Short mmCIF file of C-alpha atoms in Angstrom, two decimals:
data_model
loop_
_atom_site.label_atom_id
_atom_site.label_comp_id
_atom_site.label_asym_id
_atom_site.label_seq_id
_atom_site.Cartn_x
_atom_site.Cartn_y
_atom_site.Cartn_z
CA UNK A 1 -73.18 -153.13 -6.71
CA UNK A 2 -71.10 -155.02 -3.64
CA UNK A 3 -68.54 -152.68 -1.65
CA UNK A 4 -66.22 -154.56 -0.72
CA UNK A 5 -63.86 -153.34 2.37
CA UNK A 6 -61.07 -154.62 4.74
CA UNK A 7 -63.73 -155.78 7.20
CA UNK A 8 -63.11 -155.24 11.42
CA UNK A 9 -64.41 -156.30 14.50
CA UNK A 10 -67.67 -155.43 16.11
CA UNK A 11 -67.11 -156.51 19.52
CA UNK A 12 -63.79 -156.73 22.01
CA UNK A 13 -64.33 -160.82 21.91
CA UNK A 14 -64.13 -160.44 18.24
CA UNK A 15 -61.06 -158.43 17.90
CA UNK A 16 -58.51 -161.24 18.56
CA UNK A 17 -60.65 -163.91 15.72
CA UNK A 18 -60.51 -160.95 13.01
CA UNK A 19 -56.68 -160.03 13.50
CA UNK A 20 -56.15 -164.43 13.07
CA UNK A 21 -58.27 -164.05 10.10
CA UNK A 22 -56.17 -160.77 8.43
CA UNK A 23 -52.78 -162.19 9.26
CA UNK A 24 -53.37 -165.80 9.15
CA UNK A 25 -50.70 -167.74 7.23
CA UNK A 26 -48.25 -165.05 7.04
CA UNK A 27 -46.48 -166.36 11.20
CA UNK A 28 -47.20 -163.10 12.63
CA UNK A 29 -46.67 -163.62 16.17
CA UNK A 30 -49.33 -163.86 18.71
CA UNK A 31 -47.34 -160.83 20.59
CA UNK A 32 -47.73 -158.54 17.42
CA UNK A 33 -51.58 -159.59 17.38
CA UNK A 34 -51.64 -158.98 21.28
CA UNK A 35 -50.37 -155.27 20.57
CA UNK A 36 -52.24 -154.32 17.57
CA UNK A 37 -55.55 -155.53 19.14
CA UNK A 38 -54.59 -152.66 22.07
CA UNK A 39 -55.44 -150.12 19.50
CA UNK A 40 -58.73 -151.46 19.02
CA UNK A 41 -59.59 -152.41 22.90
CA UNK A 42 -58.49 -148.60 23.32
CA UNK A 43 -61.33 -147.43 21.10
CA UNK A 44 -64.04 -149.97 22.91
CA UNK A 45 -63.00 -153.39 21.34
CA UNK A 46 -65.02 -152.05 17.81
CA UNK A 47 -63.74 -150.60 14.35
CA UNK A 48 -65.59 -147.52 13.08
CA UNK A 49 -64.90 -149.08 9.62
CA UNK A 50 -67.91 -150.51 9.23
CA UNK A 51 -70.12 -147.56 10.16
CA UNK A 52 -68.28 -145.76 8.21
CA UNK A 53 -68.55 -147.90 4.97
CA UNK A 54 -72.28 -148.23 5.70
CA UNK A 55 -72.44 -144.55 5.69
CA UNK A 56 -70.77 -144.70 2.62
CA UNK A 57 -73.23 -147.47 1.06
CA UNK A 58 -76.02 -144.68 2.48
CA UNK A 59 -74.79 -141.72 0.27
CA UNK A 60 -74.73 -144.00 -2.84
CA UNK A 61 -78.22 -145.04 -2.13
CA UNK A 62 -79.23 -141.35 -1.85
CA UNK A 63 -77.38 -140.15 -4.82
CA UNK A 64 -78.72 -143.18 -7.42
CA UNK A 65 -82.77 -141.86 -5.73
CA UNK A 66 -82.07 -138.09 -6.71
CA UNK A 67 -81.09 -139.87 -10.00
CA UNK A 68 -84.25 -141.90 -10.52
CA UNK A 69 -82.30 -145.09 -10.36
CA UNK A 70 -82.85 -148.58 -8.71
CA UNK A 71 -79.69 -150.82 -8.15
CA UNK A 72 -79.20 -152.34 -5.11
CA UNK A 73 -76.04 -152.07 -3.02
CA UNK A 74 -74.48 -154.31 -0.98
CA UNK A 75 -71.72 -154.52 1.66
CA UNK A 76 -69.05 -156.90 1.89
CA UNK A 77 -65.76 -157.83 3.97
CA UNK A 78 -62.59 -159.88 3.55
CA UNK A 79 -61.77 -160.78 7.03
CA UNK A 80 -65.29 -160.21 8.67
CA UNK A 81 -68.68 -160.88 8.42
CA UNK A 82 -70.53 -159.84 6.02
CA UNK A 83 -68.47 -162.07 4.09
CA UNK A 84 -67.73 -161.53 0.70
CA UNK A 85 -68.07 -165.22 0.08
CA UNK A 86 -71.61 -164.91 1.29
CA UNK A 87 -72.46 -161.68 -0.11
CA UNK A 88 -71.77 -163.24 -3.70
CA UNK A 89 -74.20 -166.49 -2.55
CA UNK A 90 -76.97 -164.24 -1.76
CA UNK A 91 -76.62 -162.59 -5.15
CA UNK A 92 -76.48 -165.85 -6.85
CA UNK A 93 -79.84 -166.92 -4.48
CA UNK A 94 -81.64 -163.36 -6.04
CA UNK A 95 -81.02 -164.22 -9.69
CA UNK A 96 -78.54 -161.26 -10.10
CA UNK A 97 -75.84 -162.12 -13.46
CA UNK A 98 -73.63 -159.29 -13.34
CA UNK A 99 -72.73 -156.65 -10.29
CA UNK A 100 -69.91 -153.97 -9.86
CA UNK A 101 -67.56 -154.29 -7.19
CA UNK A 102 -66.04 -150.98 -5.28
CA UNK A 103 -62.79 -151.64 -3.27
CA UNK A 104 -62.71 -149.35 -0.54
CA UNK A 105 -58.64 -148.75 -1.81
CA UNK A 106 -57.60 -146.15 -4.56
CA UNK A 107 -54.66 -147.33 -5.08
CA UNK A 108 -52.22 -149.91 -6.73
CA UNK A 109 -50.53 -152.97 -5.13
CA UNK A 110 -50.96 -156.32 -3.74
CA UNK A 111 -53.06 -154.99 -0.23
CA UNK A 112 -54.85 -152.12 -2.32
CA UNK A 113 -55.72 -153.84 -5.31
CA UNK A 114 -54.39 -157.28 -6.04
CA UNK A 115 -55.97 -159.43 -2.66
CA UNK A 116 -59.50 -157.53 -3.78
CA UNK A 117 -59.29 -159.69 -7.29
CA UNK A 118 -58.03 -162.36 -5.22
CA UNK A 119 -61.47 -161.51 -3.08
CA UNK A 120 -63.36 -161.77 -6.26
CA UNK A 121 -62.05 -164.59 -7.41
CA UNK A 122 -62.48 -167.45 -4.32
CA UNK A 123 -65.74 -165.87 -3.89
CA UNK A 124 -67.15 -167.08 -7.55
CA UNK A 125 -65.25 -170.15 -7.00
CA UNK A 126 -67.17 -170.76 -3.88
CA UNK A 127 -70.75 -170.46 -4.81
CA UNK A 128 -69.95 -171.66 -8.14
CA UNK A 129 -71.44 -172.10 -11.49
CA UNK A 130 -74.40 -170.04 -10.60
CA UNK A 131 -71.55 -166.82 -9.10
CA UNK A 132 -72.30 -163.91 -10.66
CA UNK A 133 -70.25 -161.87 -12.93
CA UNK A 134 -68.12 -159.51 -11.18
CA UNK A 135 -66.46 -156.30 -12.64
CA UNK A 136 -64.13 -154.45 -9.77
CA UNK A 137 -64.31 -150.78 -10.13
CA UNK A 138 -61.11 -149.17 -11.46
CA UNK A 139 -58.83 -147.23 -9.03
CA UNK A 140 -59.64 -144.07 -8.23
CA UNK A 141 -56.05 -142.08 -6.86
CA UNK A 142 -56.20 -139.22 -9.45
CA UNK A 143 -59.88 -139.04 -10.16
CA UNK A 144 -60.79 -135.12 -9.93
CA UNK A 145 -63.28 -135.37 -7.53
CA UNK A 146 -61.02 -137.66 -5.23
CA UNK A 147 -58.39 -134.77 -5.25
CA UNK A 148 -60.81 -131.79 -4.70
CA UNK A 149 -62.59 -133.44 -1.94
CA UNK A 150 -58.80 -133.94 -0.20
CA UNK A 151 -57.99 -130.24 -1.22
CA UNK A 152 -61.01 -128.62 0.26
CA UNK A 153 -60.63 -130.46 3.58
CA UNK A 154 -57.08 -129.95 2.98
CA UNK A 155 -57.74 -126.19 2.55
CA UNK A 156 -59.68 -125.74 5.37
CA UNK A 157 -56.84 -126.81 7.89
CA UNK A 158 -53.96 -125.06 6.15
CA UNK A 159 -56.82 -121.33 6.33
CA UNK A 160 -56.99 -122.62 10.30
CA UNK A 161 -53.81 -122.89 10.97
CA UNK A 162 -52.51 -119.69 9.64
CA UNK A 163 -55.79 -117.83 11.28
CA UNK A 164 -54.34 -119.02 14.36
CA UNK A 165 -50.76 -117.02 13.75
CA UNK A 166 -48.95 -120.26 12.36
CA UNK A 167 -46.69 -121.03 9.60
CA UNK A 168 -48.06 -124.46 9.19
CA UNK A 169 -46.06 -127.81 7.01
CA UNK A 170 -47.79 -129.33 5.10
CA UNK A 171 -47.29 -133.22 5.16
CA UNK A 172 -49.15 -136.46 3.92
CA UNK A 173 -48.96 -139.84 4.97
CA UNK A 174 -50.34 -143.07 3.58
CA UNK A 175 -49.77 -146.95 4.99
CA UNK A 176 -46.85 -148.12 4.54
CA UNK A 177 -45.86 -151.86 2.72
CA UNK A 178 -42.65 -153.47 2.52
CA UNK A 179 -40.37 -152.36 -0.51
CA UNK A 180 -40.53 -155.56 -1.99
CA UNK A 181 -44.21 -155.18 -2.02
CA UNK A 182 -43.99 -151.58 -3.73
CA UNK A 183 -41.00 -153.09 -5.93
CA UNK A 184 -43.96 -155.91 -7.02
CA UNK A 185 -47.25 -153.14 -7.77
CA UNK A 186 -48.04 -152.77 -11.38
CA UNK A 187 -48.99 -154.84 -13.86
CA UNK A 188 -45.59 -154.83 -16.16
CA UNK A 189 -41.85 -154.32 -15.56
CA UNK A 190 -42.45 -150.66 -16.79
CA UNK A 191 -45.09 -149.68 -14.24
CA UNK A 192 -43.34 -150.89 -11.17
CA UNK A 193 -43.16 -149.57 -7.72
CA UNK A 194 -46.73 -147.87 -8.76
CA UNK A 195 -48.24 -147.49 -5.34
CA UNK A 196 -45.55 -145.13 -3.98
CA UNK A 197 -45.59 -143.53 -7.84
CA UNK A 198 -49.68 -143.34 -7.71
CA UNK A 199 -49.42 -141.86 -3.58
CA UNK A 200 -47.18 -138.86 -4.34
CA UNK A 201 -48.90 -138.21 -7.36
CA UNK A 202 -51.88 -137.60 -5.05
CA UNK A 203 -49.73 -135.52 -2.71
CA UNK A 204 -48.49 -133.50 -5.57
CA UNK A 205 -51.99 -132.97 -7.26
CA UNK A 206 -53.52 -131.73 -3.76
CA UNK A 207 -50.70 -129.32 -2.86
CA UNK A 208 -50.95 -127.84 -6.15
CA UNK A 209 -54.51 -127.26 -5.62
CA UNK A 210 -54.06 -125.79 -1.91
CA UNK A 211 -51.31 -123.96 -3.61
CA UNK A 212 -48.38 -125.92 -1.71
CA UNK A 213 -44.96 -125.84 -3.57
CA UNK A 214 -43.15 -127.54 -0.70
CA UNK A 215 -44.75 -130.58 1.41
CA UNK A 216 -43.75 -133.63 2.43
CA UNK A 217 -44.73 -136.90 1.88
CA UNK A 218 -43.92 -139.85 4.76
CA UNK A 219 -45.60 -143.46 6.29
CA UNK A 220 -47.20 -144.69 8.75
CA UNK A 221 -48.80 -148.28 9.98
CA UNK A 222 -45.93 -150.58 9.20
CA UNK A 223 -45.80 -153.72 11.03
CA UNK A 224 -43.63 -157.36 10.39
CA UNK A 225 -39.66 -157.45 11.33
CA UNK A 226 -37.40 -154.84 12.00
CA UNK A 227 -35.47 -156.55 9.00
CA UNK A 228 -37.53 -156.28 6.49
CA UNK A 229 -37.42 -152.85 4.81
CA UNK A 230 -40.64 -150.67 4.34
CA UNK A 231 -41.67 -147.37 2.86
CA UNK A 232 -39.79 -144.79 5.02
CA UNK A 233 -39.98 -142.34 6.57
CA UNK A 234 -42.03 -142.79 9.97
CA UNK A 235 -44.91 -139.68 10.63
CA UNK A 236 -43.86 -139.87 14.08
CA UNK A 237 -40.05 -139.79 13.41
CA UNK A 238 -40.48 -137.48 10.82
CA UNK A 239 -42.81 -135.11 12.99
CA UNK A 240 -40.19 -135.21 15.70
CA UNK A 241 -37.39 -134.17 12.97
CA UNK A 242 -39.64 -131.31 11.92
CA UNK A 243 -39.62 -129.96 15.08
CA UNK A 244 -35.76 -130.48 15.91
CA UNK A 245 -35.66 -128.39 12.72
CA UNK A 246 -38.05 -125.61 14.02
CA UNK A 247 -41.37 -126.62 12.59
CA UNK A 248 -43.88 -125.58 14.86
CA UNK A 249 -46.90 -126.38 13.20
CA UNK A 250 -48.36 -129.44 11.31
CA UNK A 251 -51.13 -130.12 8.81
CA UNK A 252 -51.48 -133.92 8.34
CA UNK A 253 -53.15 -134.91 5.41
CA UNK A 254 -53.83 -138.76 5.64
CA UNK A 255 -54.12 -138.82 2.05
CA UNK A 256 -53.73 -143.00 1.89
CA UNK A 257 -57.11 -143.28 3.66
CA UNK A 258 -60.46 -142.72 2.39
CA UNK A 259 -62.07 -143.30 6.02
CA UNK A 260 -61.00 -142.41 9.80
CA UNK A 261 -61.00 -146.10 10.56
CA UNK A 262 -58.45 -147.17 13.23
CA UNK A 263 -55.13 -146.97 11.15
CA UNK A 264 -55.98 -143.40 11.27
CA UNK A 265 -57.44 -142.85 14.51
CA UNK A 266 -54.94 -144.72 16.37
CA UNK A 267 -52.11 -144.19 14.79
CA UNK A 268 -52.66 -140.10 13.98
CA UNK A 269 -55.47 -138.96 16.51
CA UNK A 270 -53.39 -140.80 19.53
CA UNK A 271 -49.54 -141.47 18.93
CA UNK A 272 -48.96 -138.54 16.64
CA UNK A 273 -50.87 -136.20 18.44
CA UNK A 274 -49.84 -137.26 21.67
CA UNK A 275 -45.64 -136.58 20.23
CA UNK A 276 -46.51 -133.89 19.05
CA UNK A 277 -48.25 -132.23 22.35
CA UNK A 278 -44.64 -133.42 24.06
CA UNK A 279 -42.61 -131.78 20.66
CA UNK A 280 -44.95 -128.28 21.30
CA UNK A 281 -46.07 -128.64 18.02
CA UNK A 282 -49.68 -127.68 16.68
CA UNK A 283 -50.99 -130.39 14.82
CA UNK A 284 -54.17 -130.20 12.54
CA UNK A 285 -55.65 -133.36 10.89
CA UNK A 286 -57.16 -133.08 7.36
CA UNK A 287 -60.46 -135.33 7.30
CA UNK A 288 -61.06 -138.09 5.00
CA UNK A 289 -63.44 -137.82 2.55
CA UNK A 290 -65.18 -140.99 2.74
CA UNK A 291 -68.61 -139.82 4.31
CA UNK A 292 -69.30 -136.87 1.90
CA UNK A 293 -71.56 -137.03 -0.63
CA UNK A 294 -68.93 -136.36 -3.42
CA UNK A 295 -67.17 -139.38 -2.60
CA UNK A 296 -70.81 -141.22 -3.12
CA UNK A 297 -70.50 -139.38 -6.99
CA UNK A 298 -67.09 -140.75 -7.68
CA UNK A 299 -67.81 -144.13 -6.64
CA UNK A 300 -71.16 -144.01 -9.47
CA UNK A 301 -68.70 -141.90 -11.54
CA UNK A 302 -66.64 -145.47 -11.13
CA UNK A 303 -69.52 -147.37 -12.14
CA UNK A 304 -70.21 -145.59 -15.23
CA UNK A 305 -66.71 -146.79 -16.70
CA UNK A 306 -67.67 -149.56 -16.54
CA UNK A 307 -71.79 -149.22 -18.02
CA UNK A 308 -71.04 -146.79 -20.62
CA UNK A 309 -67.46 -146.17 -21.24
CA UNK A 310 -67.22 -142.48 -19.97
CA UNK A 311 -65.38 -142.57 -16.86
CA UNK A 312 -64.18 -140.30 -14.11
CA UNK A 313 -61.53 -137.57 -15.34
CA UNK A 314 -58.60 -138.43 -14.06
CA UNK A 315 -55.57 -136.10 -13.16
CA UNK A 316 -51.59 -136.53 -13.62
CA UNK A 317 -49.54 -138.63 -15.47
CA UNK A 318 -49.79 -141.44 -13.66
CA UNK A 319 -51.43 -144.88 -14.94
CA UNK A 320 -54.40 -146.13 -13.49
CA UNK A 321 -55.71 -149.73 -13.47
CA UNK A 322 -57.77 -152.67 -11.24
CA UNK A 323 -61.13 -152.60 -13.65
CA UNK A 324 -61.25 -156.05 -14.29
CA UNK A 325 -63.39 -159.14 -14.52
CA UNK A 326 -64.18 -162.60 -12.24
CA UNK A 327 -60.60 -161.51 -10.29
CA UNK A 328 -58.20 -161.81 -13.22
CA UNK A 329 -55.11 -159.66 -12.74
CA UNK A 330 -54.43 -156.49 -14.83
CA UNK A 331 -51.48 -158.71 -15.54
CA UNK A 332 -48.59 -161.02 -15.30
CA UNK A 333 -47.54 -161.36 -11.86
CA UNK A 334 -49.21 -157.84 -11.08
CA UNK A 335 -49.26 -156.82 -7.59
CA UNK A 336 -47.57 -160.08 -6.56
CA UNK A 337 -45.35 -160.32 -3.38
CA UNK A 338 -42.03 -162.57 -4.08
CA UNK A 339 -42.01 -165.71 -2.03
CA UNK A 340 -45.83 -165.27 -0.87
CA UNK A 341 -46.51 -168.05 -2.99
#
């Protein structure tokens, strides 16, 4: 099995390579790049996603011993080393035909799902006859472990805040991608805009479990120019309109991320809790559930889709794809962005 993730830097003198290697060809200006790598000089030049996914590699390990079963598991990156071009070499060099590939994204689109075939794909193509066969994992937005993991953590802020004397909001936030992009996820005209459709979903299946009727769901992370339209609205704009309306207390559920790497530190941990210390408003931040050992289940619950046919059991009414082989699509233009080609 290869877990395959965004990738980051480990060092400050490698922050400014990796952000050339995520944006490269798409004329982001060296100003944007000059800003965004702030965020990571600010937490010591280094992304905790790589710790993190290790720790997630960890709790599969330990979860396939207390099941008696060997399989080794390896990490890969798309914009830093360990590359997955080189990950898929070494398994060619060890003889291995056939391995399982876990995106670290539950979700539709071109980012969460589409690039990861892409991944896939110039990674066989590069080593060559000798690649292995590659199945990527399936997504995993409405899986019911994925949603009870969120609702405990979820749970446990909502039971703090009110302990405290609060009437707390409940709102989640994922990344945000341009509409065109969102217009573009699904495989077929009828599934369209499926990441936003797949996100609120989520939302919707976790309130209902923390017994939320009313929430809100808003965005956070965009980037590119002002004139291109993304998912809307802001958290930070959004937590400052809660408060103009009288909201005094927030619980933030990050429900787009499966890990506190810096998307979610920076952008939640600093600027949102920093406007909301100037609003007066309480904040509480649900955790991720990356590093728990549930999350280590689902991912193997993943991996038996695809061994014996019995898969995860999956929540809502909304479709669920990406299980697919050697990078093809899940179909005809699926997850495509119009005029990136």
């Amino acid at each position: 099995m290869i877990l395959l993730s965004f990738g980051g830097p480990e060092s400050p003198e490698d922050v400014m390579p990796f952000l050339e290697n995520v944006t490269r060809g798409r004329g982001i200006p060296r100003e944007r790049l000059e800003e965004v790598a702030e965020h990571y000089y600010h937490l010591g030049g280094r992304s905790p996603l790589n710790d993190l996914n290790l720790e997630i590699i960890e709790n599969i390990r330990a979860e396939l011993a207390a099941r008696g079963r060997e399989l080794p598991v390896f990490f890969a990156n798309r914009n830093w080393a360990p590359y997955i071009e080189d990950v898929t070499a070494e398994l060619a060099e060890r003889g291995i035909a056939r391995a399982a590939v876990f995106a670290t994204s539950a979700w539709a689109g071109y980012s969460g799902c589409g690039q990861y075939h892409e991944d896939i794909a110039r990674a066989r193509a590069a080593v060559g006859d000798s690649a292995p066969e590659m199945i990527k994992l399936g997504q995993f937005f409405s899986t019911e472990k994925f949603i009870s993991t969120f609702a405990a953590a979820t749970r446990a802020q909502l039971e703090a805040a009110r302990d405290a004397g609060e009437r707390p909001r409940l709102v989640f936030t994922a990344h945000s991608i341009p509409l065109s992009a969102d217009k573009a996820a699904g495989p077929g005209e009828e599934s369209r805009g499926l990441y936003s459709r797949q996100v609120r979903s989520t939302a919707e299946l976790v309130a209902s479990a923390v017994g939320v009727d009313d929430f809100d769901l808003v965005w956070q992370s965009r980037s590119g120019p002002p004139q291109v339209q993304w998912l809307e609205p802001d958290i930070v704009d959004h937590a400052t309109a809660l408060a103009d309306a009288g909201e005094t207390s927030l619980v933030v559920c990050p429900i787009g991320f499966i890990s506190d790497h810096v998307e979610v530190v920076w952008d939640l941990d600093n600027e949102l809790a920093e406007e909301c210390e100037s609003l007066g408003v309480s904040l509480r931040r649900v955790a991720t559930p990356g590093d728990t050992p549930e999350f280590a289940r689902l991912v193997l619950d993943l991996l038996a889709e695809v061994e014996t046919g019995t898969g995860p059991e999956r929540l809502g009414e909304v479709p669920s794809y990406g299980c697919r082989a050697n990078g093809v699509s899940c179909g005809t233009a699926c997850c495509d962005i119009p005029g990136r080609r």
